[in-house]
XYZ file of C-alpha atoms in Angstrom:
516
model
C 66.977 91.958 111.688
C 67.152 88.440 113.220
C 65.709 85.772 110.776
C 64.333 82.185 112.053
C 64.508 80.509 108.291
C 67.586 78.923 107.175
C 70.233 80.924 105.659
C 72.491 80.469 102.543
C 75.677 82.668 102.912
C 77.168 83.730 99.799
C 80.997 84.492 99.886
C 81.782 87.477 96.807
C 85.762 86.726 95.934
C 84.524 89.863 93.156
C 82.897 88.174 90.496
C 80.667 90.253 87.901
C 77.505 87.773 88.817
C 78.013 87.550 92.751
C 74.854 89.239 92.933
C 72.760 87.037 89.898
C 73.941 84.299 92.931
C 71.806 86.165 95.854
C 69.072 86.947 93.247
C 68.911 83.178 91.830
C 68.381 81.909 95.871
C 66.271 84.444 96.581
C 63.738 83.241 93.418
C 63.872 79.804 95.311
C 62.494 81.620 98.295
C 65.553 80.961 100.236
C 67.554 83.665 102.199
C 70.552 84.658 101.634
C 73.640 87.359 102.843
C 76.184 88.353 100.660
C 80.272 89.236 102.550
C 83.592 89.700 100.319
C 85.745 86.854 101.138
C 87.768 89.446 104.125
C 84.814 89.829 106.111
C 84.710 85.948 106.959
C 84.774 85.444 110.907
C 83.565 82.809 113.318
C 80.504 85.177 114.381
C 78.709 85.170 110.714
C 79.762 81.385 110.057
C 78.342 79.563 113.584
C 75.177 81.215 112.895
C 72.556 78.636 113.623
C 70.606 79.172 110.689
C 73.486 79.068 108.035
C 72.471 75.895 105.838
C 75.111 76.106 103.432
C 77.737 78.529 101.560
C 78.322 79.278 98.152
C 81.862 80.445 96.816
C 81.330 82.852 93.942
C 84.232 83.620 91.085
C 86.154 86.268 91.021
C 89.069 87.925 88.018
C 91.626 86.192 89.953
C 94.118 83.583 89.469
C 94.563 80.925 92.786
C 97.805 80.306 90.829
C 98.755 83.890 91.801
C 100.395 84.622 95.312
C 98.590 88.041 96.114
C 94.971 86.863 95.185
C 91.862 85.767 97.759
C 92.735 82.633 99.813
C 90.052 80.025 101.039
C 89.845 80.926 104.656
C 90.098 77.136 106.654
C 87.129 78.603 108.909
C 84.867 77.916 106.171
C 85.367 74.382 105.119
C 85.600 73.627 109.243
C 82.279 74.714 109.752
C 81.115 71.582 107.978
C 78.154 72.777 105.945
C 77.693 72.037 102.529
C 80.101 74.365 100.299
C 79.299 74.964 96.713
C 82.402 76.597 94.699
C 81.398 78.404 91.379
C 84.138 79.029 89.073
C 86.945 80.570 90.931
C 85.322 79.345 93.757
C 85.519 75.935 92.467
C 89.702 76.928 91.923
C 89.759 77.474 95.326
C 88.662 74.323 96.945
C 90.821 72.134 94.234
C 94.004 74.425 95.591
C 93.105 73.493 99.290
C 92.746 69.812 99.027
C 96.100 69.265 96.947
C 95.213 69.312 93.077
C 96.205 71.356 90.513
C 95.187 74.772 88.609
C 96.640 75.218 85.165
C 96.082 78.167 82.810
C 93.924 76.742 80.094
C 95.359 77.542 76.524
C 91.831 78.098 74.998
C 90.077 80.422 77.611
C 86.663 78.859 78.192
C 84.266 81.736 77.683
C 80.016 81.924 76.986
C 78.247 78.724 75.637
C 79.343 75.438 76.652
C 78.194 72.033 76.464
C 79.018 69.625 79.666
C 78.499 66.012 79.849
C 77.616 64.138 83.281
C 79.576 61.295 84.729
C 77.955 58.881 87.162
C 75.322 59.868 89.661
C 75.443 63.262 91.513
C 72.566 65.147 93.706
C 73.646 68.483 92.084
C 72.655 66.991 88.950
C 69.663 64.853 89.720
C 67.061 65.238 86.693
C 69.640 67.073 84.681
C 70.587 66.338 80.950
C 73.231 64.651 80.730
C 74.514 66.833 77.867
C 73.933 70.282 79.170
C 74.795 73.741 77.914
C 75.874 76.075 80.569
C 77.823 79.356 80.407
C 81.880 79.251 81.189
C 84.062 82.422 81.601
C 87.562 81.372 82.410
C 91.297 81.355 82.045
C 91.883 78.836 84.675
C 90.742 75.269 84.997
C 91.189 72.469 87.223
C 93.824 70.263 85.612
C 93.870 67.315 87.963
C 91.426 66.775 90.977
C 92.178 66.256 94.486
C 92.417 63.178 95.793
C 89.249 62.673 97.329
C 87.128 64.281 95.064
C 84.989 62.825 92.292
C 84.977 64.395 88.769
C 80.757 64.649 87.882
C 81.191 66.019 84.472
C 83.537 67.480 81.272
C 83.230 70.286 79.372
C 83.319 70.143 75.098
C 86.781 70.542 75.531
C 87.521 67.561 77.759
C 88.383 69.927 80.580
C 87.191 69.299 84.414
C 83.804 71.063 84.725
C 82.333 69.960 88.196
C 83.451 67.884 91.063
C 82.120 66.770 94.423
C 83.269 65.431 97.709
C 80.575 63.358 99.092
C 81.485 62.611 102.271
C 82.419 66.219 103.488
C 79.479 67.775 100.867
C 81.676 69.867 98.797
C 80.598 70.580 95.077
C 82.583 72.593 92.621
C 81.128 74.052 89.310
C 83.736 75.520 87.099
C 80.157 77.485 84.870
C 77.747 79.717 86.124
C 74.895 78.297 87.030
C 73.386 81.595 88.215
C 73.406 82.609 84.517
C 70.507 83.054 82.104
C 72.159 80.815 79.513
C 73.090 78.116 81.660
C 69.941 76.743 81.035
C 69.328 74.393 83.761
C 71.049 76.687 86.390
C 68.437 77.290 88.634
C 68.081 73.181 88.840
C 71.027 72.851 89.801
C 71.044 75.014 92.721
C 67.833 74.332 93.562
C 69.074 70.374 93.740
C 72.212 72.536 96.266
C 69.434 74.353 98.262
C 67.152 72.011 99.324
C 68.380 68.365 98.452
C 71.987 68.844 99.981
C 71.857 72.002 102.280
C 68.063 70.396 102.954
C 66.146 73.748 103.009
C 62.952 73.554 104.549
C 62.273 77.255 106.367
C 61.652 79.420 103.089
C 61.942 82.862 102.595
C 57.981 84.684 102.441
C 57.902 87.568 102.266
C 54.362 87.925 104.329
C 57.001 86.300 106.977
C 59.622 89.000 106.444
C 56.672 91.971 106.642
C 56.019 90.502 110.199
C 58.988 89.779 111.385
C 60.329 92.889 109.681
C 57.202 95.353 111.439
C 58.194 93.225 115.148
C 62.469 94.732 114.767
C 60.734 98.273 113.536
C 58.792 98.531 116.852
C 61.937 96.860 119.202
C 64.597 99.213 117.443
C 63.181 102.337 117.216
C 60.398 101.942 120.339
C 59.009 105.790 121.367
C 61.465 107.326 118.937
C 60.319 109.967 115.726
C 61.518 109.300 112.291
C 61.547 111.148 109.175
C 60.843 109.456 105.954
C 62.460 110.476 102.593
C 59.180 110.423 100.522
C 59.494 110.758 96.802
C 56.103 108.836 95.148
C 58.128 106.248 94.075
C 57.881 102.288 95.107
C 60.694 102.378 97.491
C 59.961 105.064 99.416
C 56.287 104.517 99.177
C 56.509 101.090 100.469
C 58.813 102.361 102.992
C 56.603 105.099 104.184
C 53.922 102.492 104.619
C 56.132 99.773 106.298
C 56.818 102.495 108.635
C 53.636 103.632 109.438
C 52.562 100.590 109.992
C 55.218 99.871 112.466
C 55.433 103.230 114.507
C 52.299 104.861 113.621
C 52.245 108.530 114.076
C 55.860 108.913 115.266
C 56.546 108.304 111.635
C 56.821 112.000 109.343
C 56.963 112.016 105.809
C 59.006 114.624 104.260
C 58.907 115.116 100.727
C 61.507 117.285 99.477
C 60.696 118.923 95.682
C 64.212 119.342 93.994
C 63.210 120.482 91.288
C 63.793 117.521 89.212
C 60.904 115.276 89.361
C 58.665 114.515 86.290
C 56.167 116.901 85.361
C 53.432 117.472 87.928
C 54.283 114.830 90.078
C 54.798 117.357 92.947
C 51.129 118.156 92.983
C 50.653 114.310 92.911
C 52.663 113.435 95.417
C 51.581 115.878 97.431
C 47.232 114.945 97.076
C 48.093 111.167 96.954
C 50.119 111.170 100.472
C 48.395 114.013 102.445
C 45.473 111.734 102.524
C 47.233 108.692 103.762
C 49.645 110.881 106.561
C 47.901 114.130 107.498
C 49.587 116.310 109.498
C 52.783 114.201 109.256
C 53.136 114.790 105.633
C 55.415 117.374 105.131
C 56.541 119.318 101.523
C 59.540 120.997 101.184
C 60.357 122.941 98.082
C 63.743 123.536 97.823
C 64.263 123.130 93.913
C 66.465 126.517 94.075
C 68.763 125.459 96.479
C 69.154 122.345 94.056
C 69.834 123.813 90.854
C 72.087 127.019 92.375
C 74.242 124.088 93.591
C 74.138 122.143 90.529
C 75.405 124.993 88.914
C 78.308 124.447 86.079
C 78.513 120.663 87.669
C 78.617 118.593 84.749
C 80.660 115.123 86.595
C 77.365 112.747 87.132
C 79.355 111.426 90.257
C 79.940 114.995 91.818
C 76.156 115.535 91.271
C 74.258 112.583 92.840
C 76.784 113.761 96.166
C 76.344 117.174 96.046
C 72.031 116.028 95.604
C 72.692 113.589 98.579
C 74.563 115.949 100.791
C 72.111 118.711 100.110
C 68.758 116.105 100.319
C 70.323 115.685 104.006
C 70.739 119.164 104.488
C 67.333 120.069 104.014
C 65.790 117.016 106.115
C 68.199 118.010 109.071
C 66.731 121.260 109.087
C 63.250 120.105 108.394
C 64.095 117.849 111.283
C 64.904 120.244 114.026
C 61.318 121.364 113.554
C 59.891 118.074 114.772
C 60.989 117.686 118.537
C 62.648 114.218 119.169
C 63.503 112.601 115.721
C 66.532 110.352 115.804
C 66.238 108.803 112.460
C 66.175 109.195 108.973
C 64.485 105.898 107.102
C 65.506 105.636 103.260
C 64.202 103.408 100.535
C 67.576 101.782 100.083
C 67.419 98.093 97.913
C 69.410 95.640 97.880
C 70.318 96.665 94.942
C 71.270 99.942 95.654
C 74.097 98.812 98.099
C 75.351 96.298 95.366
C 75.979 99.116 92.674
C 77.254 102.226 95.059
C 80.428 100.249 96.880
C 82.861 97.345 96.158
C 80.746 95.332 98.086
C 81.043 96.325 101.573
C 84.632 96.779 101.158
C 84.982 93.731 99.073
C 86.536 93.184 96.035
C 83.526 93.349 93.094
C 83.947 96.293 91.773
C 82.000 99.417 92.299
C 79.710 101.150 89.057
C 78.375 104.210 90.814
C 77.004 105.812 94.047
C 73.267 105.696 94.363
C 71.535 108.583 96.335
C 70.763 106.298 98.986
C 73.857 104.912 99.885
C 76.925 107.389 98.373
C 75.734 110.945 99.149
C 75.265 110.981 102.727
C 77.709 113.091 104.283
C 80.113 111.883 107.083
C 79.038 113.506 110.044
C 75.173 113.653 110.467
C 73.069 113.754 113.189
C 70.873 111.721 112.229
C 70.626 107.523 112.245
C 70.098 106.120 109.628
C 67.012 103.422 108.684
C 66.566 101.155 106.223
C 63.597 98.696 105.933
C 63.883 97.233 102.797
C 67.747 96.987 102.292
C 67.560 92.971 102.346
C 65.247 92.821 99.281
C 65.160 92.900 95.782
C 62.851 95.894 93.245
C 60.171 92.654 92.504
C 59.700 91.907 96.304
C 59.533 95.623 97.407
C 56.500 95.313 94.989
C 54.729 92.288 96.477
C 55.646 93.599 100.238
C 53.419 96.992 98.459
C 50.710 94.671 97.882
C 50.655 92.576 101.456
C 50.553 96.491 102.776
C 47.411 96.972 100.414
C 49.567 99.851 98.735
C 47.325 101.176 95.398
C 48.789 99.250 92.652
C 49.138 102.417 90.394
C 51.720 103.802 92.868
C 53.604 99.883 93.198
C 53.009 99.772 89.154
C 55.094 103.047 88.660
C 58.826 102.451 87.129
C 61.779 103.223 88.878
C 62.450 106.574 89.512
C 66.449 108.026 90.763
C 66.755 110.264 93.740
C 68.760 112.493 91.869
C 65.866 112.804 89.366
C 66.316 113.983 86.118
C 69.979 115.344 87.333
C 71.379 112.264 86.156
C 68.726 112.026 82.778
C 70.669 115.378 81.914
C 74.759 114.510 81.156
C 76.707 117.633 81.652
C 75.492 120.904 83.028
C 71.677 121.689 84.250
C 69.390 123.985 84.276
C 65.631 124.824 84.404
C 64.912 125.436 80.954
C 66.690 121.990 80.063
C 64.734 119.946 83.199
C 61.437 121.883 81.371
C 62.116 120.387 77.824
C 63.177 116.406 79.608
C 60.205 117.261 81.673
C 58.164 117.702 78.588
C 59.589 115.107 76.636
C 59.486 112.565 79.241
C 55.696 113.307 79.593
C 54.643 112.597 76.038
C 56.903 109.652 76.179
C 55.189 108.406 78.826
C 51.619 108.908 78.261
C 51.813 107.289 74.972
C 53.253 103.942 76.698
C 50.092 103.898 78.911
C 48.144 105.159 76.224
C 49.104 102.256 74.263
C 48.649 99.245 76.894
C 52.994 99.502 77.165
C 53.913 100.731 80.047
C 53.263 97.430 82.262
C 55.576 95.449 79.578
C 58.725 97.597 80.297
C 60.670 97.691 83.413
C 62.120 101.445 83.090
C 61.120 103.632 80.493
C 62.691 107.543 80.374
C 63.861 109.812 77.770
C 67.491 111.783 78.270
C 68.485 115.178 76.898
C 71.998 114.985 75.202
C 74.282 118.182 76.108
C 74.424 117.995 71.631
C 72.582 120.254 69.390
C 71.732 119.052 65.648
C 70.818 120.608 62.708
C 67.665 119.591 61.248
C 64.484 120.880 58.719
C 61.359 121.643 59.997
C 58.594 123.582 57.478
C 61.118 124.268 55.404
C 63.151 125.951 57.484
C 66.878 125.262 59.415
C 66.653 124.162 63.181
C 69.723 123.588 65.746
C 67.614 122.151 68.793
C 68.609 119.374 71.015
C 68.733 115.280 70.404
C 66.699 113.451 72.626
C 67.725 109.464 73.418
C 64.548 107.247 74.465
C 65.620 104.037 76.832
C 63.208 101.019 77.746
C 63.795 98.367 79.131
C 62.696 94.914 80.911
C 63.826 93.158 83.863
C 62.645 91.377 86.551
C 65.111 93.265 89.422
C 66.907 95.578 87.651
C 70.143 93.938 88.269
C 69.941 92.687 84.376
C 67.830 94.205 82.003
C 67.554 94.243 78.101
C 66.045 96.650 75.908
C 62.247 96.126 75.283
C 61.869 96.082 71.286
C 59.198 99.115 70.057
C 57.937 98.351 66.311
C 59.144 100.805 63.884
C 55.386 102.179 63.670
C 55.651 102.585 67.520
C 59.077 104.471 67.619
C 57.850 106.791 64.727
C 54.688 107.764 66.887
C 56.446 108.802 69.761
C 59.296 110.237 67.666
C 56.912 112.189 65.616
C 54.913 113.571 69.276
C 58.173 114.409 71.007
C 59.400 116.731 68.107
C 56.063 118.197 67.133
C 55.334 119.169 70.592
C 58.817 120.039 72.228
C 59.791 122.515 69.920
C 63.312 122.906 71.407
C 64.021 118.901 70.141
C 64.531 118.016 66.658
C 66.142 114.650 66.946
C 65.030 111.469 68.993
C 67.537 108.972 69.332
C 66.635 104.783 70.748
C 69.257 103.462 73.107
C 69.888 99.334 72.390
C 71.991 98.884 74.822
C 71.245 95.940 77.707
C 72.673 95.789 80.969
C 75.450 94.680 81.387
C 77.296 95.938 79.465
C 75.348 99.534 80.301
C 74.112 100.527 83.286
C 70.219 101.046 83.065
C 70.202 104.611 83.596
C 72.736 107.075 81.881
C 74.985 108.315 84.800
């Protein structure tokens, strides 16, 4: 998709927050691409929108001979650079001063003090805490460069070039606890880069509907349709676009939530007609999930077989070249080391890791550039019914990955069950809208317990919720102890086959949000 805003390009040299940096710009409505550090080339730094770059960190040392180099290309372009951390390392190496391992690695809370007058830091305290995480620092500054501020422990923290606009932080400002971190790269953004085309998304649904209808002209496409936001909203954006050379398929695996077939099915029917198609293939599913208990081996053999069954559905439909998926932004962040790139990789989504090699299908993706909150608002420019923008996140695989270790149909019928209860007591109780993801998962464990006075070995359930804003952080949303008995109390009185309910506390990082 060709953009006419200005453009912030992000260059990942594999730090754990490279994409808190995209999702910190983006909240200042200003676009921006993310590359690893190898993909830099003249044709995606002389675009004529590119305002500015941003160098993220990375687990590297610039002190060691094998690890990412600045690439001269980038500092020759002549827009404003902003190093972060190792990024910071980086530009001190080019222009002639000097990295030293720090004794004391610098690492969480820090407190920095300002020196003189800087435009990063313009209405910032001048004692500031930020977050550090470190075993380098700058130990003496280039020549030309300006020190703007010192950490608690006396060491460099930030430095600018004014003349050729280079700024090095050696914190995170994209951090939570750097707690004027947005300031400052809002000051970067539009003081220094000088912003002034934002990012709206009512501009990206027209621009974005304008590429649909150039790209894929006369042409069919199938839509993987599940009922949840992504695939709703792309179903919509679609539709919208292409009209009826759009066709919905939705495929029933077997592992959705309980009812939400039937739902799925009344709810879009309506909306595509004749071009909604359902597929029930939930025992194809399971008899290849069979004795599969790696979650890694199952969201590919789901993926591969959720292509499988569209490529036949396909050859029904006379003329479909293309397959549009829900994909996020997200998504692609998680599934690969970054487009090749050195962050490291936490697991394949079914969007992005289970397609199979060879397929004869192309593959769309509208929404690929944005973030979980924006799919939502881009729902509500399409006039989507908020109950189905409202719903939380949902996995391709299902409950596949809600189930650790082998599956079947009488353990998706008891998470099915469970999840249910667990569920309607959030909305029951005004919850659900607090908590970004809220699902229950059935542990491969058995546990003894009492129940009317007599011995039970039945399965332990674990309850997760949490809250976010995009689901690249989240932290778990805190139930009162009279709110976790309730729905402890439902879940074993009514699923007779669970006699233990467990809460997970864990935030993300260091978990993931869902289990596998």
């Amino acid at each position: 998709m060709k953009f006419t805003i200005n453009k912030i390009l992000v260059i990942d040299y594999g730090s754990q927050y490279t994409q808190l940096i995209a999702r910190r710009i983006r909240e200042l409505q200003t676009y921006c691409e993310v590359i690893p550090f190898h993909k830099v080339n003249k044709k995606n730094l002389s675009d004529k929108s590119l305002c500015g770059i941003i160098l993220s960190g990375g687990p590297n040392s610039v002190k060691d001979k094998k690890s990412p180099k600045l690439d001269g290309k980038i500092i020759a372009q002549g827009v404003p650079i902003l190093g972060i951390c190792y990024g910071m390392q980086l530009v001190c190496n080019m222009f002639g001063g000097k990295i030293a391992k720090s004794r004391l690695r610098e690492y969480g809370h820090s407190i920095i003090t300002t020196k003189g007058k800087s435009v990063l830091f313009e209405k910032i305290k001048i004692k500031n805490q930020v977050w550090m995480s470190h075993g380098d620092h700058v130990e003496q500054k280039p020549d030309e460069f300006t020190i703007t501020s010192l950490s608690n422990n006396k060491i460099i923290s930030s430095i600018e070039h004014k003349n050729k606009k280079i700024f090095g932080l050696q914190f995170h400002p994209e951090v939570y606890h750097s707690l004027e971190g947005k300031k400052i790269l809002s000051n970067f953004l539009f003081k220094i880069c000088k912003i002034k085309n934002k990012f709206k998304l009512e501009n990206f649904l027209s621009d974005k509907i304008k590429s649909l209808r150039n790209d894929l002209k006369k042409t069919k496409v199938i839509c993987g349709l599940s009922g949840g936001v992504d695939s709703t909203v792309t179903s919509f954006l679609l539709h919208k676009a292409i009209k009826n050379n759009l066709f919905c398929i939705f495929v029933d695996h077997g592992m959705l939530r309980l009812n939400e077939s039937n739902e799925v099915e009344s709810i879009f029917k309506k909306k595509f007609g004749k071009n909604f198609i359902k597929v029930n293939a939930s025992s194809i599913f399971i008899k290849k999930l069979k004795n599969i208990k790696e979650p890694e081996i199952k969201r590919k053999i789901i993926g591969k077989t959720f292509i499988e069954v569209f490529e036949k559905e396909a050859k029904k439909i006379k003329g479909v070249q293309y397959l549009a998926q829900g994909t996020l932004y997200p998504d692609i962040i998680e599934s690969i080391p970054f487009f090749g790139g050195p962050t490291a990789k936490i697991k394949s989504h079914h969007n992005v890791g289970g397609l199979p090699k060879k397929m004869s299908l192309k593959i769309v993706e509208p929404l690929k550039e944005l973030f979980k909150d924006e799919v939502r608002i881009l729902g509500r420019n399409l006039k989507i019914n908020p109950d189905l923008l409202d719903r939380h996140p949902f996995p391709g695989p299902g409950l596949a990955i809600r189930i650790p270790g082998e599956i079947d149909k009488n353990k998706i019928d008891i998470l099915q069950r469970v999840d249910n209860i667990y569920i309607e007591y959030l909305k029951k109780n005004l919850i659900y809208n607090k908590i970004w993801q809220a699902f229950a998962v059935l542990l491969p464990v058995k546990s003894v317990g009492v129940m009317g006075d007599e011995r039970t070995y039945n399965y332990a359930v674990s309850l997760r919720a949490v809250t976010s804003v995009d689901g690249m952080t989240a932290d778990f949303y805190m139930f009162t102890k009279s709110q976790l008995t309730d729905i402890s109390r439902e879940i074993i009185s009514r699923v007779k086959e669970v006699n233990r309910v467990l809460f997970d506390f864990t935030s993300k990082p260091p978990g993931t949000i869902e289990w596998e």
